[in-house]
């Protein structure tokens, strides 16, 4: 039986996941290393999805979450 996460926990998980992804992108831009840029972003996204996906659904893009919620393709408490 799964326990439903609160809206605060979902928002915090989305914030942390988005921060991790944007931080890795920013560090890759600053380092200028093209070889490991995509690999590090993929690894950061994979870790965020496995770690936080059970809490928030792991969209990690507020624009995607908002558009899916408005089009009723993403349902759930606090989104409808």
PDB file of N, CA and C in Angstrom:
ATOM      1  N   UNK A   1       0.842  -1.173   0.000  1.00  0.00           N
ATOM      2  CA  UNK A   1       0.000   0.000   0.000  1.00  0.00           C
ATOM      3  C   UNK A   1       0.891   1.242   0.000  1.00  0.00           C
ATOM      4  N   UNK A   2       0.701   2.090  -0.972  1.00  0.00           N
ATOM      5  CA  UNK A   2       1.512   3.297  -1.110  1.00  0.00           C
ATOM      6  C   UNK A   2       0.926   4.432  -0.283  1.00  0.00           C
ATOM      7  N   UNK A   3       1.796   5.206   0.308  1.00  0.00           N
ATOM      8  CA  UNK A   3       1.379   6.365   1.082  1.00  0.00           C
ATOM      9  C   UNK A   3       1.423   7.582   0.167  1.00  0.00           C
ATOM     10  N   UNK A   4       0.355   8.357   0.162  1.00  0.00           N
ATOM     11  CA  UNK A   4       0.289   9.546  -0.682  1.00  0.00           C
ATOM     12  C   UNK A   4       1.151  10.659  -0.097  1.00  0.00           C
ATOM     13  N   UNK A   5       1.999  11.243  -0.926  1.00  0.00           N
ATOM     14  CA  UNK A   5       2.867  12.341  -0.493  1.00  0.00           C
ATOM     15  C   UNK A   5       2.070  13.633  -0.449  1.00  0.00           C
ATOM     16  N   UNK A   6       2.460  14.519   0.465  1.00  0.00           N
ATOM     17  CA  UNK A   6       1.782  15.806   0.569  1.00  0.00           C
ATOM     18  C   UNK A   6       2.210  16.709  -0.584  1.00  0.00           C
ATOM     19  N   UNK A   7       1.449  17.770  -0.803  1.00  0.00           N
ATOM     20  CA  UNK A   7       1.766  18.703  -1.880  1.00  0.00           C
ATOM     21  C   UNK A   7       3.105  19.381  -1.619  1.00  0.00           C
ATOM     22  N   UNK A   8       3.421  19.653  -0.367  1.00  0.00           N
ATOM     23  CA  UNK A   8       4.709  20.255  -0.039  1.00  0.00           C
ATOM     24  C   UNK A   8       5.873  19.341  -0.393  1.00  0.00           C
ATOM     25  N   UNK A   9       5.711  18.047  -0.116  1.00  0.00           N
ATOM     26  CA  UNK A   9       6.764  17.087  -0.457  1.00  0.00           C
ATOM     27  C   UNK A   9       6.927  16.970  -1.962  1.00  0.00           C
ATOM     28  N   UNK A  10       5.820  17.004  -2.698  1.00  0.00           N
ATOM     29  CA  UNK A  10       5.888  16.933  -4.158  1.00  0.00           C
ATOM     30  C   UNK A  10       6.577  18.162  -4.736  1.00  0.00           C
ATOM     31  N   UNK A  11       6.224  19.332  -4.226  1.00  0.00           N
ATOM     32  CA  UNK A  11       6.852  20.569  -4.716  1.00  0.00           C
ATOM     33  C   UNK A  11       8.333  20.603  -4.371  1.00  0.00           C
ATOM     34  N   UNK A  12       8.677  20.150  -3.173  1.00  0.00           N
ATOM     35  CA  UNK A  12      10.091  20.123  -2.779  1.00  0.00           C
ATOM     36  C   UNK A  12      10.878  19.139  -3.645  1.00  0.00           C
ATOM     37  N   UNK A  13      10.288  17.983  -3.946  1.00  0.00           N
ATOM     38  CA  UNK A  13      10.963  17.004  -4.790  1.00  0.00           C
ATOM     39  C   UNK A  13      11.166  17.542  -6.201  1.00  0.00           C
ATOM     40  N   UNK A  14      10.166  18.218  -6.754  1.00  0.00           N
ATOM     41  CA  UNK A  14      10.309  18.815  -8.080  1.00  0.00           C
ATOM     42  C   UNK A  14      11.372  19.911  -8.075  1.00  0.00           C
ATOM     43  N   UNK A  15      11.403  20.718  -7.012  1.00  0.00           N
ATOM     44  CA  UNK A  15      12.408  21.781  -6.912  1.00  0.00           C
ATOM     45  C   UNK A  15      13.813  21.204  -6.842  1.00  0.00           C
ATOM     46  N   UNK A  16      14.001  20.202  -5.996  1.00  0.00           N
ATOM     47  CA  UNK A  16      15.330  19.592  -5.848  1.00  0.00           C
ATOM     48  C   UNK A  16      15.768  18.925  -7.151  1.00  0.00           C
ATOM     49  N   UNK A  17      14.870  18.203  -7.800  1.00  0.00           N
ATOM     50  CA  UNK A  17      15.216  17.547  -9.059  1.00  0.00           C
ATOM     51  C   UNK A  17      15.559  18.539 -10.156  1.00  0.00           C
ATOM     52  N   UNK A  18      14.778  19.617 -10.245  1.00  0.00           N
ATOM     53  CA  UNK A  18      15.063  20.653 -11.238  1.00  0.00           C
ATOM     54  C   UNK A  18      16.372  21.349 -10.920  1.00  0.00           C
ATOM     55  N   UNK A  19      16.643  21.609  -9.634  1.00  0.00           N
ATOM     56  CA  UNK A  19      17.892  22.242  -9.245  1.00  0.00           C
ATOM     57  C   UNK A  19      19.095  21.372  -9.606  1.00  0.00           C
ATOM     58  N   UNK A  20      19.004  20.073  -9.331  1.00  0.00           N
ATOM     59  CA  UNK A  20      20.122  19.169  -9.652  1.00  0.00           C
ATOM     60  C   UNK A  20      20.387  19.166 -11.151  1.00  0.00           C
ATOM     61  N   UNK A  21      19.328  19.103 -11.942  1.00  0.00           N
ATOM     62  CA  UNK A  21      19.492  19.083 -13.394  1.00  0.00           C
ATOM     63  C   UNK A  21      20.076  20.400 -13.899  1.00  0.00           C
ATOM     64  N   UNK A  22      19.559  21.528 -13.444  1.00  0.00           N
ATOM     65  CA  UNK A  22      20.055  22.823 -13.909  1.00  0.00           C
ATOM     66  C   UNK A  22      21.473  23.097 -13.395  1.00  0.00           C
ATOM     67  N   UNK A  23      21.795  22.625 -12.199  1.00  0.00           N
ATOM     68  CA  UNK A  23      23.148  22.785 -11.671  1.00  0.00           C
ATOM     69  C   UNK A  23      24.151  22.010 -12.520  1.00  0.00           C
ATOM     70  N   UNK A  24      23.787  20.798 -12.927  1.00  0.00           N
ATOM     71  CA  UNK A  24      24.705  20.010 -13.759  1.00  0.00           C
ATOM     72  C   UNK A  24      24.859  20.644 -15.140  1.00  0.00           C
ATOM     73  N   UNK A  25      23.782  21.199 -15.693  1.00  0.00           N
ATOM     74  CA  UNK A  25      23.882  21.887 -16.984  1.00  0.00           C
ATOM     75  C   UNK A  25      24.774  23.119 -16.851  1.00  0.00           C
ATOM     76  N   UNK A  26      24.574  23.889 -15.791  1.00  0.00           N
ATOM     77  CA  UNK A  26      25.391  25.080 -15.581  1.00  0.00           C
ATOM     78  C   UNK A  26      26.866  24.760 -15.400  1.00  0.00           C
ATOM     79  N   UNK A  27      27.156  23.720 -14.657  1.00  0.00           N
ATOM     80  CA  UNK A  27      28.561  23.324 -14.470  1.00  0.00           C
ATOM     81  C   UNK A  27      29.181  22.859 -15.776  1.00  0.00           C
ATOM     82  N   UNK A  28      28.403  22.197 -16.617  1.00  0.00           N
ATOM     83  CA  UNK A  28      28.917  21.763 -17.912  1.00  0.00           C
ATOM     84  C   UNK A  28      29.177  22.938 -18.833  1.00  0.00           C
ATOM     85  N   UNK A  29      28.338  23.950 -18.788  1.00  0.00           N
ATOM     86  CA  UNK A  29      28.560  25.140 -19.602  1.00  0.00           C
ATOM     87  C   UNK A  29      29.823  25.861 -19.145  1.00  0.00           C
ATOM     88  N   UNK A  30      29.993  25.970 -17.843  1.00  0.00           N
ATOM     89  CA  UNK A  30      31.179  26.653 -17.330  1.00  0.00           C
ATOM     90  C   UNK A  30      32.464  25.885 -17.608  1.00  0.00           C
ATOM     91  N   UNK A  31      32.416  24.574 -17.582  1.00  0.00           N
ATOM     92  CA  UNK A  31      33.628  23.788 -17.814  1.00  0.00           C
ATOM     93  C   UNK A  31      33.976  23.719 -19.295  1.00  0.00           C
ATOM     94  N   UNK A  32      32.983  23.787 -20.160  1.00  0.00           N
ATOM     95  CA  UNK A  32      33.228  23.760 -21.590  1.00  0.00           C
ATOM     96  C   UNK A  32      33.618  22.395 -22.137  1.00  0.00           C
ATOM     97  N   UNK A  33      33.450  21.353 -21.359  1.00  0.00           N
ATOM     98  CA  UNK A  33      33.815  20.010 -21.794  1.00  0.00           C
ATOM     99  C   UNK A  33      32.630  19.381 -22.514  1.00  0.00           C
ATOM    100  N   UNK A  34      32.740  19.219 -23.831  1.00  0.00           N
ATOM    101  CA  UNK A  34      31.634  18.668 -24.617  1.00  0.00           C
ATOM    102  C   UNK A  34      31.512  17.162 -24.479  1.00  0.00           C
ATOM    103  N   UNK A  35      32.591  16.494 -24.155  1.00  0.00           N
ATOM    104  CA  UNK A  35      32.580  15.036 -24.121  1.00  0.00           C
ATOM    105  C   UNK A  35      31.706  14.515 -22.979  1.00  0.00           C
ATOM    106  N   UNK A  36      31.875  15.057 -21.795  1.00  0.00           N
ATOM    107  CA  UNK A  36      31.163  14.548 -20.629  1.00  0.00           C
ATOM    108  C   UNK A  36      29.913  15.344 -20.285  1.00  0.00           C
ATOM    109  N   UNK A  37      29.591  16.357 -21.054  1.00  0.00           N
ATOM    110  CA  UNK A  37      28.426  17.190 -20.759  1.00  0.00           C
ATOM    111  C   UNK A  37      27.121  16.432 -20.771  1.00  0.00           C
ATOM    112  N   UNK A  38      26.878  15.707 -21.842  1.00  0.00           N
ATOM    113  CA  UNK A  38      25.606  14.979 -21.936  1.00  0.00           C
ATOM    114  C   UNK A  38      25.562  13.807 -20.965  1.00  0.00           C
ATOM    115  N   UNK A  39      26.706  13.199 -20.719  1.00  0.00           N
ATOM    116  CA  UNK A  39      26.746  12.063 -19.788  1.00  0.00           C
ATOM    117  C   UNK A  39      26.432  12.510 -18.367  1.00  0.00           C
ATOM    118  N   UNK A  40      26.993  13.625 -17.950  1.00  0.00           N
ATOM    119  CA  UNK A  40      26.740  14.083 -16.586  1.00  0.00           C
ATOM    120  C   UNK A  40      25.296  14.541 -16.412  1.00  0.00           C
ATOM    121  N   UNK A  41      24.715  15.166 -17.432  1.00  0.00           N
ATOM    122  CA  UNK A  41      23.300  15.566 -17.343  1.00  0.00           C
ATOM    123  C   UNK A  41      22.399  14.338 -17.290  1.00  0.00           C
ATOM    124  N   UNK A  42      22.725  13.325 -18.080  1.00  0.00           N
ATOM    125  CA  UNK A  42      21.927  12.094 -18.071  1.00  0.00           C
ATOM    126  C   UNK A  42      22.033  11.390 -16.726  1.00  0.00           C
ATOM    127  N   UNK A  43      23.224  11.369 -16.151  1.00  0.00           N
ATOM    128  CA  UNK A  43      23.400  10.730 -14.835  1.00  0.00           C
ATOM    129  C   UNK A  43      22.651  11.495 -13.745  1.00  0.00           C
ATOM    130  N   UNK A  44      22.702  12.828 -13.783  1.00  0.00           N
ATOM    131  CA  UNK A  44      21.984  13.634 -12.794  1.00  0.00           C
ATOM    132  C   UNK A  44      20.477  13.417 -12.920  1.00  0.00           C
ATOM    133  N   UNK A  45      19.984  13.336 -14.150  1.00  0.00           N
ATOM    134  CA  UNK A  45      18.561  13.104 -14.363  1.00  0.00           C
ATOM    135  C   UNK A  45      18.158  11.704 -13.908  1.00  0.00           C
ATOM    136  N   UNK A  46      18.989  10.708 -14.182  1.00  0.00           N
ATOM    137  CA  UNK A  46      18.682   9.339 -13.776  1.00  0.00           C
ATOM    138  C   UNK A  46      18.619   9.219 -12.244  1.00  0.00           C
ATOM    139  N   UNK A  47      19.574   9.806 -11.562  1.00  0.00           N
ATOM    140  CA  UNK A  47      19.589   9.749 -10.102  1.00  0.00           C
ATOM    141  C   UNK A  47      18.369  10.481  -9.533  1.00  0.00           C
ATOM    142  N   UNK A  48      18.020  11.611 -10.117  1.00  0.00           N
ATOM    143  CA  UNK A  48      16.854  12.363  -9.644  1.00  0.00           C
ATOM    144  C   UNK A  48      15.559  11.588  -9.864  1.00  0.00           C
ATOM    145  N   UNK A  49      15.443  10.931 -11.016  1.00  0.00           N
ATOM    146  CA  UNK A  49      14.228  10.162 -11.299  1.00  0.00           C
ATOM    147  C   UNK A  49      14.099   8.984 -10.342  1.00  0.00           C
ATOM    148  N   UNK A  50      15.189   8.253 -10.138  1.00  0.00           N
ATOM    149  CA  UNK A  50      15.118   7.110  -9.218  1.00  0.00           C
ATOM    150  C   UNK A  50      14.898   7.558  -7.781  1.00  0.00           C
ATOM    151  N   UNK A  51      15.513   8.656  -7.383  1.00  0.00           N
ATOM    152  CA  UNK A  51      15.402   9.103  -6.001  1.00  0.00           C
ATOM    153  C   UNK A  51      14.104   9.819  -5.674  1.00  0.00           C
ATOM    154  N   UNK A  52      13.581  10.592  -6.625  1.00  0.00           N
ATOM    155  CA  UNK A  52      12.428  11.446  -6.332  1.00  0.00           C
ATOM    156  C   UNK A  52      11.185  11.108  -7.139  1.00  0.00           C
ATOM    157  N   UNK A  53      11.288  10.180  -8.070  1.00  0.00           N
ATOM    158  CA  UNK A  53      10.153   9.846  -8.924  1.00  0.00           C
ATOM    159  C   UNK A  53       8.960   9.287  -8.185  1.00  0.00           C
ATOM    160  N   UNK A  54       9.203   8.562  -7.118  1.00  0.00           N
ATOM    161  CA  UNK A  54       8.105   8.005  -6.342  1.00  0.00           C
ATOM    162  C   UNK A  54       7.335   9.047  -5.557  1.00  0.00           C
ATOM    163  N   UNK A  55       7.928  10.191  -5.344  1.00  0.00           N
ATOM    164  CA  UNK A  55       7.275  11.255  -4.582  1.00  0.00           C
ATOM    165  C   UNK A  55       6.447  12.149  -5.495  1.00  0.00           C
ATOM    166  N   UNK A  56       7.069  12.613  -6.589  1.00  0.00           N
ATOM    167  CA  UNK A  56       6.415  13.644  -7.391  1.00  0.00           C
ATOM    168  C   UNK A  56       6.064  13.223  -8.809  1.00  0.00           C
ATOM    169  N   UNK A  57       6.516  12.098  -9.272  1.00  0.00           N
ATOM    170  CA  UNK A  57       6.276  11.702 -10.650  1.00  0.00           C
ATOM    171  C   UNK A  57       7.425  12.048 -11.568  1.00  0.00           C
ATOM    172  N   UNK A  58       8.361  12.841 -11.095  1.00  0.00           N
ATOM    173  CA  UNK A  58       9.629  13.147 -11.765  1.00  0.00           C
ATOM    174  C   UNK A  58       9.467  13.796 -13.126  1.00  0.00           C
ATOM    175  N   UNK A  59       8.684  14.869 -13.218  1.00  0.00           N
ATOM    176  CA  UNK A  59       8.650  15.635 -14.460  1.00  0.00           C
ATOM    177  C   UNK A  59       9.876  16.542 -14.563  1.00  0.00           C
ATOM    178  N   UNK A  60      10.238  17.188 -13.480  1.00  0.00           N
ATOM    179  CA  UNK A  60      11.415  18.054 -13.367  1.00  0.00           C
ATOM    180  C   UNK A  60      11.443  19.176 -14.399  1.00  0.00           C
ATOM    181  N   UNK A  61      10.308  19.555 -14.906  1.00  0.00           N
ATOM    182  CA  UNK A  61      10.197  20.697 -15.795  1.00  0.00           C
ATOM    183  C   UNK A  61       8.848  21.331 -15.501  1.00  0.00           C
ATOM    184  N   UNK A  62       8.847  22.482 -14.835  1.00  0.00           N
ATOM    185  CA  UNK A  62       7.576  23.097 -14.459  1.00  0.00           C
ATOM    186  C   UNK A  62       6.678  23.399 -15.647  1.00  0.00           C
ATOM    187  N   UNK A  63       7.249  23.730 -16.807  1.00  0.00           N
ATOM    188  CA  UNK A  63       6.433  24.016 -17.987  1.00  0.00           C
ATOM    189  C   UNK A  63       5.700  22.766 -18.451  1.00  0.00           C
ATOM    190  N   UNK A  64       6.368  21.619 -18.411  1.00  0.00           N
ATOM    191  CA  UNK A  64       5.730  20.366 -18.810  1.00  0.00           C
ATOM    192  C   UNK A  64       4.634  20.000 -17.815  1.00  0.00           C
ATOM    193  N   UNK A  65       4.921  20.120 -16.531  1.00  0.00           N
ATOM    194  CA  UNK A  65       3.916  19.798 -15.510  1.00  0.00           C
ATOM    195  C   UNK A  65       2.686  20.692 -15.649  1.00  0.00           C
ATOM    196  N   UNK A  66       2.899  21.981 -15.878  1.00  0.00           N
ATOM    197  CA  UNK A  66       1.788  22.926 -16.005  1.00  0.00           C
ATOM    198  C   UNK A  66       0.961  22.624 -17.251  1.00  0.00           C
ATOM    199  N   UNK A  67       1.624  22.401 -18.379  1.00  0.00           N
ATOM    200  CA  UNK A  67       0.874  22.141 -19.612  1.00  0.00           C
ATOM    201  C   UNK A  67       0.128  20.812 -19.554  1.00  0.00           C
ATOM    202  N   UNK A  68       0.732  19.782 -18.969  1.00  0.00           N
ATOM    203  CA  UNK A  68       0.024  18.505 -18.830  1.00  0.00           C
ATOM    204  C   UNK A  68      -1.143  18.619 -17.863  1.00  0.00           C
ATOM    205  N   UNK A  69      -0.976  19.412 -16.813  1.00  0.00           N
ATOM    206  CA  UNK A  69      -2.075  19.618 -15.870  1.00  0.00           C
ATOM    207  C   UNK A  69      -3.230  20.385 -16.490  1.00  0.00           C
ATOM    208  N   UNK A  70      -2.913  21.404 -17.294  1.00  0.00           N
ATOM    209  CA  UNK A  70      -3.967  22.185 -17.935  1.00  0.00           C
ATOM    210  C   UNK A  70      -4.695  21.396 -19.017  1.00  0.00           C
ATOM    211  N   UNK A  71      -3.994  20.500 -19.676  1.00  0.00           N
ATOM    212  CA  UNK A  71      -4.640  19.709 -20.729  1.00  0.00           C
ATOM    213  C   UNK A  71      -5.302  18.446 -20.186  1.00  0.00           C
ATOM    214  N   UNK A  72      -5.262  18.265 -18.862  1.00  0.00           N
ATOM    215  CA  UNK A  72      -5.868  17.120 -18.168  1.00  0.00           C
ATOM    216  C   UNK A  72      -5.230  15.779 -18.550  1.00  0.00           C
ATOM    217  N   UNK A  73      -4.015  15.815 -19.095  1.00  0.00           N
ATOM    218  CA  UNK A  73      -3.312  14.575 -19.409  1.00  0.00           C
ATOM    219  C   UNK A  73      -2.550  14.069 -18.181  1.00  0.00           C
ATOM    220  N   UNK A  74      -2.292  14.944 -17.226  1.00  0.00           N
ATOM    221  CA  UNK A  74      -1.643  14.576 -15.980  1.00  0.00           C
ATOM    222  C   UNK A  74      -2.648  14.811 -14.877  1.00  0.00           C
ATOM    223  N   UNK A  75      -2.995  13.762 -14.176  1.00  0.00           N
ATOM    224  CA  UNK A  75      -4.004  13.910 -13.130  1.00  0.00           C
ATOM    225  C   UNK A  75      -3.400  13.541 -11.783  1.00  0.00           C
ATOM    226  N   UNK A  76      -4.067  13.952 -10.775  1.00  0.00           N
ATOM    227  CA  UNK A  76      -3.631  13.651  -9.430  1.00  0.00           C
ATOM    228  C   UNK A  76      -4.071  14.736  -8.480  1.00  0.00           C
ATOM    229  N   UNK A  77      -3.921  14.485  -7.198  1.00  0.00           N
ATOM    230  CA  UNK A  77      -4.325  15.490  -6.227  1.00  0.00           C
ATOM    231  C   UNK A  77      -3.458  16.737  -6.335  1.00  0.00           C
ATOM    232  N   UNK A  78      -4.101  17.883  -6.361  1.00  0.00           N
ATOM    233  CA  UNK A  78      -3.376  19.142  -6.446  1.00  0.00           C
ATOM    234  C   UNK A  78      -3.077  19.570  -7.862  1.00  0.00           C
ATOM    235  N   UNK A  79      -3.379  18.730  -8.841  1.00  0.00           N
ATOM    236  CA  UNK A  79      -3.118  19.086 -10.236  1.00  0.00           C
ATOM    237  C   UNK A  79      -4.416  19.343 -10.978  1.00  0.00           C
ATOM    238  N   UNK A  80      -5.464  18.620 -10.627  1.00  0.00           N
ATOM    239  CA  UNK A  80      -6.751  18.744 -11.330  1.00  0.00           C
ATOM    240  C   UNK A  80      -7.334  20.133 -11.152  1.00  0.00           C
TER     241      UNK A  80
END
